[in-house]
Short mmCIF file of C-alpha atoms in Angstrom, two decimals:
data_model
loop_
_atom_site.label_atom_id
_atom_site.label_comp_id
_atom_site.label_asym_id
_atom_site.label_seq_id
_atom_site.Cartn_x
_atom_site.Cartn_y
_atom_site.Cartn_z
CA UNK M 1 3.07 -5.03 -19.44
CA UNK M 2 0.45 -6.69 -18.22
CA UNK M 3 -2.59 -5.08 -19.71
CA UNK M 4 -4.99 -7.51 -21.12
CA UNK M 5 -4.99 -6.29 -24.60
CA UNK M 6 -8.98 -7.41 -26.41
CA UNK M 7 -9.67 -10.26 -25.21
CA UNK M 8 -6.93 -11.71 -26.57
CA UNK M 9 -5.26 -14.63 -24.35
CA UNK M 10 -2.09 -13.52 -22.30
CA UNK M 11 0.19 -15.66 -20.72
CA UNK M 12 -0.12 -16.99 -17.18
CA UNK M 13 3.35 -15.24 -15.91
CA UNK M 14 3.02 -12.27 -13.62
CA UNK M 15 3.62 -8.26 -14.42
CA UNK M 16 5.15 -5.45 -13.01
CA UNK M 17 3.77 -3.97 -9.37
CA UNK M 18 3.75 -1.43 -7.75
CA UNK M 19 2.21 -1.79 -3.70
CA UNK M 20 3.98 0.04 -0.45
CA UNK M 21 2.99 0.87 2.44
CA UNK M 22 4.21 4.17 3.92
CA UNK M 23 6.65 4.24 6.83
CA UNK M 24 4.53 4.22 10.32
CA UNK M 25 5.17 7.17 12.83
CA UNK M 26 4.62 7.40 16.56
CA UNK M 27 3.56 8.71 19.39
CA UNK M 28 5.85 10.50 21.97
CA UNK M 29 4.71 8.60 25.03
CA UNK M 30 8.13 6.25 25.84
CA UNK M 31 5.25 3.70 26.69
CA UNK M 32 3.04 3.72 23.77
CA UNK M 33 -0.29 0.91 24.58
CA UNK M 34 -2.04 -1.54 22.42
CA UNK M 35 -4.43 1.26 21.46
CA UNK M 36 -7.50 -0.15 21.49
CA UNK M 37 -8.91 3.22 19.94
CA UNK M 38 -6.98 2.65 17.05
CA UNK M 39 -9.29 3.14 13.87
CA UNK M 40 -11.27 -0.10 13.48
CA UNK M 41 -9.05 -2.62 10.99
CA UNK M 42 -13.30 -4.20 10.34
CA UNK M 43 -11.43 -7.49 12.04
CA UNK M 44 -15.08 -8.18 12.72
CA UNK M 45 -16.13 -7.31 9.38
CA UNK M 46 -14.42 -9.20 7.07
CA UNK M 47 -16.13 -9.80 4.09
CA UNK M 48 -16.87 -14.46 3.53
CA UNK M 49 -14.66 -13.77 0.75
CA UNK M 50 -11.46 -12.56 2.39
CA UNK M 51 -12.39 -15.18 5.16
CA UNK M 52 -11.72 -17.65 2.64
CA UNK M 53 -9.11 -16.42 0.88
CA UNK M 54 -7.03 -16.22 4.31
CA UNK M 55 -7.78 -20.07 4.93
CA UNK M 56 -6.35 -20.77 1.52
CA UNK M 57 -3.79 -18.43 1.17
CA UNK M 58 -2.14 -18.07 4.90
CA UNK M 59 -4.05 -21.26 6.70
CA UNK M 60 -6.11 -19.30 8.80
CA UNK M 61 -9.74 -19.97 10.10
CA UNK M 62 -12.05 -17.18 10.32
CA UNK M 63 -11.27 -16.64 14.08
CA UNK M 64 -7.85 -17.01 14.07
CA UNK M 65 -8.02 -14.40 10.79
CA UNK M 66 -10.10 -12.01 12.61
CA UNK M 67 -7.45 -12.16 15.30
CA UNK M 68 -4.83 -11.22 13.24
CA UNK M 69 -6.56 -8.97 11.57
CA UNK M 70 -6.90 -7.32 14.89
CA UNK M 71 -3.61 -7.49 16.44
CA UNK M 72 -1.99 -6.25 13.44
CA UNK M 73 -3.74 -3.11 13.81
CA UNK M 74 -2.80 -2.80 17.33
CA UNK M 75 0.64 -3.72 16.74
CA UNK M 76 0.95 -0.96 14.10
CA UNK M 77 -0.27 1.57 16.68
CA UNK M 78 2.47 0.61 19.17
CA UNK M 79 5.31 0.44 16.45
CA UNK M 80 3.79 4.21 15.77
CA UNK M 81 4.59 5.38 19.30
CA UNK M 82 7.93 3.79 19.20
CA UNK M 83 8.66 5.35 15.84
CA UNK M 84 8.61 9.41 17.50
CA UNK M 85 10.02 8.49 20.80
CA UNK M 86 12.48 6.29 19.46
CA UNK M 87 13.73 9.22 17.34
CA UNK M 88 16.62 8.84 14.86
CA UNK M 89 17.68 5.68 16.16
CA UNK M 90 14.68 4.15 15.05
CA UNK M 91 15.73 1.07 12.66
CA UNK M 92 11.94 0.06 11.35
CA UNK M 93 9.17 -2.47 12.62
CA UNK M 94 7.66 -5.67 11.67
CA UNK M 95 5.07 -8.09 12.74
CA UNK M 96 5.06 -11.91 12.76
CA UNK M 97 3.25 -14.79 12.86
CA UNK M 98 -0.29 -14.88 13.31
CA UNK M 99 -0.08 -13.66 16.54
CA UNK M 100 1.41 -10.86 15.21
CA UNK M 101 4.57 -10.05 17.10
CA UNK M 102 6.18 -7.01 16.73
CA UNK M 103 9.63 -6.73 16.67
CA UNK M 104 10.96 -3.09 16.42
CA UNK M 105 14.71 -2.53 15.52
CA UNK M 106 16.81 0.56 17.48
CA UNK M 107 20.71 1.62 16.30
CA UNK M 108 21.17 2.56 20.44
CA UNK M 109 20.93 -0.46 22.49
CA UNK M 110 19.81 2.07 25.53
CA UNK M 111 16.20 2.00 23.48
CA UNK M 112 15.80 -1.95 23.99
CA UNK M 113 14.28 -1.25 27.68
CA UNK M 114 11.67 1.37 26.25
CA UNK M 115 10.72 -1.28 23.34
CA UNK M 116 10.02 -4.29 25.72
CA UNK M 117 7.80 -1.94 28.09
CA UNK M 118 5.68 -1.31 24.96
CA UNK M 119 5.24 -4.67 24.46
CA UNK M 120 7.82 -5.43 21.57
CA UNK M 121 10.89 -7.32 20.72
CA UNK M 122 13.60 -5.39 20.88
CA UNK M 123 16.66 -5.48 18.36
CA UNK M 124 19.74 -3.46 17.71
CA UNK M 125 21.16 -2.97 14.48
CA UNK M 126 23.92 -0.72 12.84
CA UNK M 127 21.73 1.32 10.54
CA UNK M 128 18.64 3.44 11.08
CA UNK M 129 15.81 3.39 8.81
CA UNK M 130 16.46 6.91 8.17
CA UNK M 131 20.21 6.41 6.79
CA UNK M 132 18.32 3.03 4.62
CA UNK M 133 16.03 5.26 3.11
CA UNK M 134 18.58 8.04 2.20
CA UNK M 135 20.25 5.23 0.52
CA UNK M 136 17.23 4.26 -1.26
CA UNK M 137 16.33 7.77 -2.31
CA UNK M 138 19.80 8.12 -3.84
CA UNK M 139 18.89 4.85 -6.12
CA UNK M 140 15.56 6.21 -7.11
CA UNK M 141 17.27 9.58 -8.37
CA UNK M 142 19.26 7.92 -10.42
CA UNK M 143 16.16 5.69 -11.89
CA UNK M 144 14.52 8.44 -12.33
CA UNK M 145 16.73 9.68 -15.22
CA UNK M 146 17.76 6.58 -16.50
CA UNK M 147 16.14 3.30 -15.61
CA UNK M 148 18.78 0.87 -14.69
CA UNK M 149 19.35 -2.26 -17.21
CA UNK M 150 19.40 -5.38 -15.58
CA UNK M 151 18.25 -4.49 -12.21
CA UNK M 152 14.31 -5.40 -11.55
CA UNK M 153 13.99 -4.09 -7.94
CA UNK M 154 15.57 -2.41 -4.94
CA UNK M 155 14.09 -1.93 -1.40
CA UNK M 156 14.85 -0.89 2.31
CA UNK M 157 14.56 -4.11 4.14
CA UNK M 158 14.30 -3.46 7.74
CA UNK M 159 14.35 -7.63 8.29
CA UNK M 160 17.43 -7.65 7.34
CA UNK M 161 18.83 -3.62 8.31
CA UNK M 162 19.89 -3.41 4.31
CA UNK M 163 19.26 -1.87 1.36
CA UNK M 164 18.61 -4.72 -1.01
CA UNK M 165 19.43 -4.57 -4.95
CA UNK M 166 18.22 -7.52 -7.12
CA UNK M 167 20.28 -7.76 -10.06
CA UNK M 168 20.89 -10.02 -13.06
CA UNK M 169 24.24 -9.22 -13.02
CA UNK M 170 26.55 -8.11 -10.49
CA UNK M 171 28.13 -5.78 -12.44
CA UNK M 172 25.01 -4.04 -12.92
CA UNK M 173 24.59 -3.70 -9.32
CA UNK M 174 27.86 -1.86 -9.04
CA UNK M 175 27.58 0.32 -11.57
CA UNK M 176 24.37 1.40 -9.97
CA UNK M 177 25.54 1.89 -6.68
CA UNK M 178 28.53 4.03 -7.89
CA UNK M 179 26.23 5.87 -9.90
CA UNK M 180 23.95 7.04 -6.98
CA UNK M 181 27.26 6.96 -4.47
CA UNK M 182 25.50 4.21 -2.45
CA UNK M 183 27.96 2.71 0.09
CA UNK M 184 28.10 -1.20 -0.31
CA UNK M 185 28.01 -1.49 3.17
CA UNK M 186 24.55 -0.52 3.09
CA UNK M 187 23.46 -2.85 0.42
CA UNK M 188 22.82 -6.85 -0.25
CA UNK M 189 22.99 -7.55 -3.83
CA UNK M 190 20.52 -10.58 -4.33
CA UNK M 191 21.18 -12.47 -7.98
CA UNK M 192 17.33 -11.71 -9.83
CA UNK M 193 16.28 -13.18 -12.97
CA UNK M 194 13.17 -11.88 -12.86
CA UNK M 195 11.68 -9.38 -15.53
CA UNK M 196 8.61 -7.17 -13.67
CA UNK M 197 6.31 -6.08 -16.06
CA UNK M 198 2.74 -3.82 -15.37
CA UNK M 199 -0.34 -5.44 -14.93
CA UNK M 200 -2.22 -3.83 -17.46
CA UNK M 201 -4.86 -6.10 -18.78
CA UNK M 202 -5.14 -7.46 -15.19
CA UNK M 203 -8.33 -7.33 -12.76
CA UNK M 204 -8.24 -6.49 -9.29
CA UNK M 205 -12.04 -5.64 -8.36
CA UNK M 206 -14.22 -4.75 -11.01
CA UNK M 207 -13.47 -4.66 -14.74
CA UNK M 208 -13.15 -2.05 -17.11
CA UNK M 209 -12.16 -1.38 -19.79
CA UNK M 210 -9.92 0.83 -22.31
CA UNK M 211 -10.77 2.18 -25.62
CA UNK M 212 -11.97 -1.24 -26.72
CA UNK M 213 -8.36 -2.16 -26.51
CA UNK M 214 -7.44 -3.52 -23.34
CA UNK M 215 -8.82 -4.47 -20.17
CA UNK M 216 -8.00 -3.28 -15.89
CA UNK M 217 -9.44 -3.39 -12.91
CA UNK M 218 -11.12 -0.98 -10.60
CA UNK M 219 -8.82 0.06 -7.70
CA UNK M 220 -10.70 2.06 -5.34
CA UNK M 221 -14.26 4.31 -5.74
CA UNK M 222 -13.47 7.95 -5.29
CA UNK M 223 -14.85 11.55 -5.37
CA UNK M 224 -13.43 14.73 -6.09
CA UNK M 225 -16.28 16.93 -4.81
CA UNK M 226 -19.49 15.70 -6.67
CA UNK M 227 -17.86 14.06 -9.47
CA UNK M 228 -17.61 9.91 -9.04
CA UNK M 229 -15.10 8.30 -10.03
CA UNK M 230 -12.02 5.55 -9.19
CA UNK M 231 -8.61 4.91 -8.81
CA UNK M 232 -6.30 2.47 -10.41
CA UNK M 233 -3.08 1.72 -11.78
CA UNK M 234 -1.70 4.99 -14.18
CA UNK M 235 -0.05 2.28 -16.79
CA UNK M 236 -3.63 1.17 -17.90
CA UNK M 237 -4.47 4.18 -19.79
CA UNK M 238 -3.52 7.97 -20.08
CA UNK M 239 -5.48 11.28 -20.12
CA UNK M 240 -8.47 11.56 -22.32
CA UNK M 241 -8.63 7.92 -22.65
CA UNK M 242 -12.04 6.41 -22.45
CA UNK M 243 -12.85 3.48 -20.49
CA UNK M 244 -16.49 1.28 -20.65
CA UNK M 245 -17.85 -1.23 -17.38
CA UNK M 246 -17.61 -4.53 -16.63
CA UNK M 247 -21.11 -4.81 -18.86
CA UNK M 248 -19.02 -3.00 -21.60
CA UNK M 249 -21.63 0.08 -21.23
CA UNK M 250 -19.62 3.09 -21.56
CA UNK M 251 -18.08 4.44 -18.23
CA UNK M 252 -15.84 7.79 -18.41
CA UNK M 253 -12.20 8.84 -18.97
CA UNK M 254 -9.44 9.08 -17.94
CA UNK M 255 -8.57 12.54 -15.70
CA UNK M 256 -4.54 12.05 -14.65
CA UNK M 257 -2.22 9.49 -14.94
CA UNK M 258 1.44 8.72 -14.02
CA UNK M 259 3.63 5.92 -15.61
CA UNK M 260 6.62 5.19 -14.81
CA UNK M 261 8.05 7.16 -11.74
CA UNK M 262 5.06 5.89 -9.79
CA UNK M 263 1.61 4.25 -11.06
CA UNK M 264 -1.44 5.45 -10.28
CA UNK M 265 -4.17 7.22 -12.15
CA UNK M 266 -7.93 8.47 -12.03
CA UNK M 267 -11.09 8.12 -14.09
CA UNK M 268 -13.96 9.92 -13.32
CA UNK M 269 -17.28 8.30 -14.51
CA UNK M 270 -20.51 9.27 -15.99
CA UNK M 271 -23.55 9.84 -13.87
CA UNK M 272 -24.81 6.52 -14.69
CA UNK M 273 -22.27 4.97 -12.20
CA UNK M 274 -22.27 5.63 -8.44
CA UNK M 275 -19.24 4.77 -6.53
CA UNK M 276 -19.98 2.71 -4.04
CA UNK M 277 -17.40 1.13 -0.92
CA UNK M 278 -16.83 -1.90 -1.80
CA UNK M 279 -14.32 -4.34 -3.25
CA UNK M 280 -15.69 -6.71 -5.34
CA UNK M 281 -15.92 -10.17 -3.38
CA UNK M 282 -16.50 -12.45 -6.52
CA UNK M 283 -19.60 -14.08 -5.27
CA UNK M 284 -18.51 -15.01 -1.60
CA UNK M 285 -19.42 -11.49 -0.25
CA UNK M 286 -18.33 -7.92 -1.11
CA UNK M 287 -15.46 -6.09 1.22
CA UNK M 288 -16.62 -2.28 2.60
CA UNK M 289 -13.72 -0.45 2.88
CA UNK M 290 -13.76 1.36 5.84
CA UNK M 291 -10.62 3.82 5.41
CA UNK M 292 -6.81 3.97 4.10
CA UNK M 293 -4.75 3.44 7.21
CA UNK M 294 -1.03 1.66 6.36
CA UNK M 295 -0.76 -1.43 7.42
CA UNK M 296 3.00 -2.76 8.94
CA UNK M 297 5.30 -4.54 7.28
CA UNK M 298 4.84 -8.42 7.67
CA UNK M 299 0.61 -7.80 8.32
CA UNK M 300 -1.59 -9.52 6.21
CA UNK M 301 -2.98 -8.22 2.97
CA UNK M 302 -5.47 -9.31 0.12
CA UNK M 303 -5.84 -8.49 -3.55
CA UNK M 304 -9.11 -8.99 -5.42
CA UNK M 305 -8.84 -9.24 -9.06
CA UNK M 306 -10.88 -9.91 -11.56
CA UNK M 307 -8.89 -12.56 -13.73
CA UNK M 308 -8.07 -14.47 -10.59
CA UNK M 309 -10.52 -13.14 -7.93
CA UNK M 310 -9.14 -13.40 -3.93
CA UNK M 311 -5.62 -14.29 -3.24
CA UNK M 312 -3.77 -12.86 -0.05
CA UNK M 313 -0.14 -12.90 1.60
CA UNK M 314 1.90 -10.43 3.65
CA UNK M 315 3.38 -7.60 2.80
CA UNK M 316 7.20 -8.07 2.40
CA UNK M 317 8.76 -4.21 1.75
CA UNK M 318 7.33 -0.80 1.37
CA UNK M 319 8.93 1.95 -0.11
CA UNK M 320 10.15 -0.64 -2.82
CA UNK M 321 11.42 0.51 -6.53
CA UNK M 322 10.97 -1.86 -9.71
CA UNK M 323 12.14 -1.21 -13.08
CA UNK M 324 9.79 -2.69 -15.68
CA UNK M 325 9.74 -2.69 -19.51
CA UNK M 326 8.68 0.99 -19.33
CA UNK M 327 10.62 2.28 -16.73
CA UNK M 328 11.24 2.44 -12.71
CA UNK M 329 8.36 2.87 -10.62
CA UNK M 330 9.16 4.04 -7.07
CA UNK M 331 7.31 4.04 -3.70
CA UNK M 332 5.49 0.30 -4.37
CA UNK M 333 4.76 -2.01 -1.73
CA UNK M 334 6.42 -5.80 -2.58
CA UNK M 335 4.20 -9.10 -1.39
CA UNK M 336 3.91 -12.46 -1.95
CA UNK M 337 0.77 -12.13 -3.38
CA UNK M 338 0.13 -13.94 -6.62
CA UNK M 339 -1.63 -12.14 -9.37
CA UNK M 340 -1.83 -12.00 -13.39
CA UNK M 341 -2.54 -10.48 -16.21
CA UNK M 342 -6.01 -8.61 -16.20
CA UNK M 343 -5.60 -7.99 -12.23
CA UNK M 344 -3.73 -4.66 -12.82
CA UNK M 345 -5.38 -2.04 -11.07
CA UNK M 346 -7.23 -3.97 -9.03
CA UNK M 347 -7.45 -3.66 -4.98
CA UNK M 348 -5.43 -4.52 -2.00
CA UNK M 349 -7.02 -4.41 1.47
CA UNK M 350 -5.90 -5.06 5.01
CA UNK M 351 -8.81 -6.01 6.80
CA UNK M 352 -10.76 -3.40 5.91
CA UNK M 353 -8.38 -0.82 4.97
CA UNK M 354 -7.68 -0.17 1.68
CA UNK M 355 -3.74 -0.35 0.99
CA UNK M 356 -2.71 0.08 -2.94
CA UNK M 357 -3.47 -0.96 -6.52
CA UNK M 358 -2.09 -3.65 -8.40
CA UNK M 359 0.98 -2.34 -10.19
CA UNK M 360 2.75 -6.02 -11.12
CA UNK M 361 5.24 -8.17 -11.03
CA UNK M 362 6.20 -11.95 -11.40
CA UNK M 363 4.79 -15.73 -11.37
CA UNK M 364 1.76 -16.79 -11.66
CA UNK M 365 -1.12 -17.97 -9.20
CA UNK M 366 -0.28 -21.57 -10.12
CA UNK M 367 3.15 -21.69 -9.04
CA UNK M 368 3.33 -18.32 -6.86
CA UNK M 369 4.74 -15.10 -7.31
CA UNK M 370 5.75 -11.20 -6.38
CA UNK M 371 3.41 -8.70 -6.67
CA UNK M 372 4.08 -4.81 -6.36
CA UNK M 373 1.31 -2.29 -5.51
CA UNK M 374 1.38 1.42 -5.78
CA UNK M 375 -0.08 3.17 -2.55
CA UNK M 376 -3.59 4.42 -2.28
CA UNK M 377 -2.98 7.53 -0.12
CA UNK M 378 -0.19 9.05 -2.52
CA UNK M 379 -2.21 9.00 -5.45
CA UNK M 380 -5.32 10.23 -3.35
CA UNK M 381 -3.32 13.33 -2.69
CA UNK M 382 -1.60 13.62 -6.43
CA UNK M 383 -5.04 14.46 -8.08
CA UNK M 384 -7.30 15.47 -4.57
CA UNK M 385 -9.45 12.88 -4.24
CA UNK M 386 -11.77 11.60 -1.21
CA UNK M 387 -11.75 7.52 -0.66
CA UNK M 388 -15.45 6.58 -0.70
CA UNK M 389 -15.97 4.84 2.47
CA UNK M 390 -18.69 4.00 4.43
CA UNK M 391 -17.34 5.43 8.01
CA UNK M 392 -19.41 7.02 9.97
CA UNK M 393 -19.28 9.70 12.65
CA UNK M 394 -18.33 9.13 15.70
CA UNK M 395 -21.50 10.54 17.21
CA UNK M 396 -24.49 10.50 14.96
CA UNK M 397 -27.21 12.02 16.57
CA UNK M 398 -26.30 15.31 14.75
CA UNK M 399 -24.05 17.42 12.60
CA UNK M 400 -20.31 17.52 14.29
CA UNK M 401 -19.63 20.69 15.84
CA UNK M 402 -16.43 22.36 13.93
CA UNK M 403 -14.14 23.26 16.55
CA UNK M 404 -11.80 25.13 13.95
CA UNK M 405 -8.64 24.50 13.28
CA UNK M 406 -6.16 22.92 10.35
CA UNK M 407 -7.80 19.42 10.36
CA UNK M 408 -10.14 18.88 7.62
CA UNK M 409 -11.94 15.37 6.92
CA UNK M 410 -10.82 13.68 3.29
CA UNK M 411 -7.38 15.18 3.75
CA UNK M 412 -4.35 12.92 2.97
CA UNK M 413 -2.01 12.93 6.03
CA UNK M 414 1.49 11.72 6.08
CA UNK M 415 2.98 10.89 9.39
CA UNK M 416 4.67 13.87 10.63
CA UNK M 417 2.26 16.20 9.48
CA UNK M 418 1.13 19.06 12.10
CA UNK M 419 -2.73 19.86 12.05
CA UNK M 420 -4.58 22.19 14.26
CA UNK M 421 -7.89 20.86 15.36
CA UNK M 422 -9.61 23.56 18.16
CA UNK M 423 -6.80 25.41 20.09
CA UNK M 424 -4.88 22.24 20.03
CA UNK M 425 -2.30 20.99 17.95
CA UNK M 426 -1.57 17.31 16.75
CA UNK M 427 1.10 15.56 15.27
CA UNK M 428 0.06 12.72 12.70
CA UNK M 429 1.32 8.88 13.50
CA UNK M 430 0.55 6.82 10.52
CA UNK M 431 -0.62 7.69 7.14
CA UNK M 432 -4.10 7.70 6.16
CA UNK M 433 -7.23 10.10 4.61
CA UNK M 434 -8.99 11.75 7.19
CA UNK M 435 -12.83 10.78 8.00
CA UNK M 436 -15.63 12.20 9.79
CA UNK M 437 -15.45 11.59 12.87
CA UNK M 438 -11.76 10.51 12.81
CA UNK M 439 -10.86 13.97 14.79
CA UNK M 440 -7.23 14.21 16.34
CA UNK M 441 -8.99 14.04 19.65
CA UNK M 442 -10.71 10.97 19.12
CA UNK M 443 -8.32 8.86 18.02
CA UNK M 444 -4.95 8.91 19.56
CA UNK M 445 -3.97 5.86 17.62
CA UNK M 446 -3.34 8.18 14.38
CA UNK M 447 -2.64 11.61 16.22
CA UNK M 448 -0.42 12.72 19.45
CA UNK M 449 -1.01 15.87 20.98
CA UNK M 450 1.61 18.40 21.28
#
């Protein structure tokens, strides 16, 4: 694990992770557009900080970050609309570049003409992402019982149409595919020596700390009605655990946790801390979070942590599963984002949407590395908790008028979901937690009307 234990020195190598970003789904229009309504990704927002950890990280100047920033967001709204109309043929999407391309991936070649109207790259492949993930879920049931020995991490890649296993032997890769009855044909078994291990004792955003014994970092400020509170990653600490500040003042407890089988957790604080929106921008300019919507597969993304502050990279694989020391964690997100120990917890953004926690995983930010981060909007919904943000209504000259109906703002909504909002009904395109003024009607990017 990589939990900073005391103070104690740890080693520069990398832990476990845990980071995905949930599948995108679309609208029904066979000609979904750019969607320039699409919830705001703050391209024009972005904190000095991330500015600067972009030109480091990914060679981009502010302007050409802000751009991509900005496209991505767009791009994820098309590759939404393609997602329904596309139906079970749909074979996954991906951006590229920094002018973000999208390329979206079809199993009938009869789709390609629907993909290039939107605006894509079209590509046909043998599997859907539907028959990928089956395959994956098979895997993860087996995990779940019995974490597999010598096998770090499997995802869906939708790059490559495959299921990829990483193993340190190929005989444990076969083993685990008979065990789940996982076709080979499916599958690319990639030779790993890696060893994934939790970040616990890692930073990412503020740090706190746990029983006097170890050290995190602040994911995300929440709220669960009136009490305050934050996310971060469930390996640091367990139920009734307490935790003390950054200025070692004491802080709270923690309220749930879960470790392995995913890894997220919450802590609610004392009254003497007020969660604010922020992500700590280690002296070159804090980052307001704005909301939680999932960002595609190839699109930027930045962790802040507190042992190694900004570093950023792309984000490689959702829906990814690791097996650390402790057991397989399920449902991360996989980057090339470097990180180490003391940044466990801590937060990843896309532009100005928050995205996961630091879970773990490998290198170092000297040499480079793989770093895993458990979603924010699954463990939102595990213990029903609101994302502090600082979005506003859409109209604020007054109190919204409630038009009835399922919809309700701070909800967690998974694509697919159904909501009523006034006599209407809307279908949900990419997951995210509802905010005021983020109504089904008003933003078509994350809702199509049925």
């Amino acid at each position: 694990m990589l939990r900073r234990r005391a103070l104690a020195a740890c080693t520069a190598t990398v832990a476990v992770g845990a980071l995905a970003l949930a599948g995108l789904t679309g609208t029904a229009s066979a000609d979904p557009s750019p969607a320039a309504d699409a919830p705001a990704a703050g391209a024009d927002r972005l904190s000095p900080g991330l500015l600067k950890a972009m030109r480091r990280d990914l060679g981009l100047t502010a302007g050409r970050a802000r751009a991509r920033v900005d496209e991505e967001t767009r791009a994820a709204a098309v590759a939404a609309g393609l997602r329904h109309s596309l139906g079970a043929g749909f074979a996954g999407a991906r951006v590229s570049g920094d002018a973000a391309e999208l390329t979206v991936a079809t199993t009938d070649a009869a789709d390609t003409a629907r993909i290039t109207e939107a605006g894509a790259r079209a590509v046909v492949v043998a599997h859907s992402l539907a028959e990928l993930a089956s395959a994956k879920d098979a895997l993860d049931r087996v995990a779940l019982h019995r974490a597999p020995k010598d096998i770090p991490v499997w995802y869906v890649d939708v790059r490559t149409n495959r299921v990829v296993v990483e193993a340190g032997r190929g005989a444990a890769a076969d083993t685990f595919l008979a065990s789940a009855g996982v076709s080979r044909q499916l599958v690319t078994v990639s030779q790993s020596t890696g060893a994934p291990r939790t970040f616990t004792d890692l930073r990412g955003g503020d740090a706190y700390y746990m029983n006097g014994s170890g050290r995190c970092s602040i994911g995300f400020p929440v709220k669960r009605g009136t009490q305050g509170g934050f996310v971060s990653a469930g390996h640091c600490g367990t139920p009734g655990v307490s935790t003390s500040g950054y200025n070692q003042q004491a802080q709270g407890s923690f309220q749930g946790s879960t470790f392995p089988g995913r890894d997220y957790s919450w802590v609610a604080a004392n009254t003497g801390w007020t969660p604010r929106p922020l992500v700590n921008g280690y002296g070159t300019g804090d980052v307001t979070v704005t909301g939680s919507t999932e960002a595609l597969e190839g699109s930027s993304v930045c962790r802040s942590g507190s042992t190694t502050g900004w570093h950023c990279g792309t984000v490689q694989q959702r829906n990814s599963s690791v097996t650390y020391q402790e057991g397989t964690v399920s449902g991360v997100t996989r980057t090339n984002v470097c990180a180490e120990p003391g940044d466990s917890g801590g937060s990843f953004v896309s532009g100005s949407q928050a995205q996961g926690v630091t879970s773990g995983g490998t290198g170092n930010c000297s040499q480079g590395g793989t770093t895993y981060f458990q979603p924010v909007n699954p463990a939102l919904q595990a213990y029903g908790l609101t994302l502090v943000t600082n979005a506003t209504p859409t109209d604020p000259t007054g109190p919204p008028i409630d038009p009835g109906g399922s919809w309700a703002a701070g909800t967690v909504y998974a694509a697919g979901d159904v909501v009523t909002y006034g006599s209407a009904r809307y279908r949900c395109l990419q997951g995210h937690q509802a905010q005021a003024g983020w109504t089904p009607a008003n933003v078509p990017a994350l809702w199509q009307a049925l």
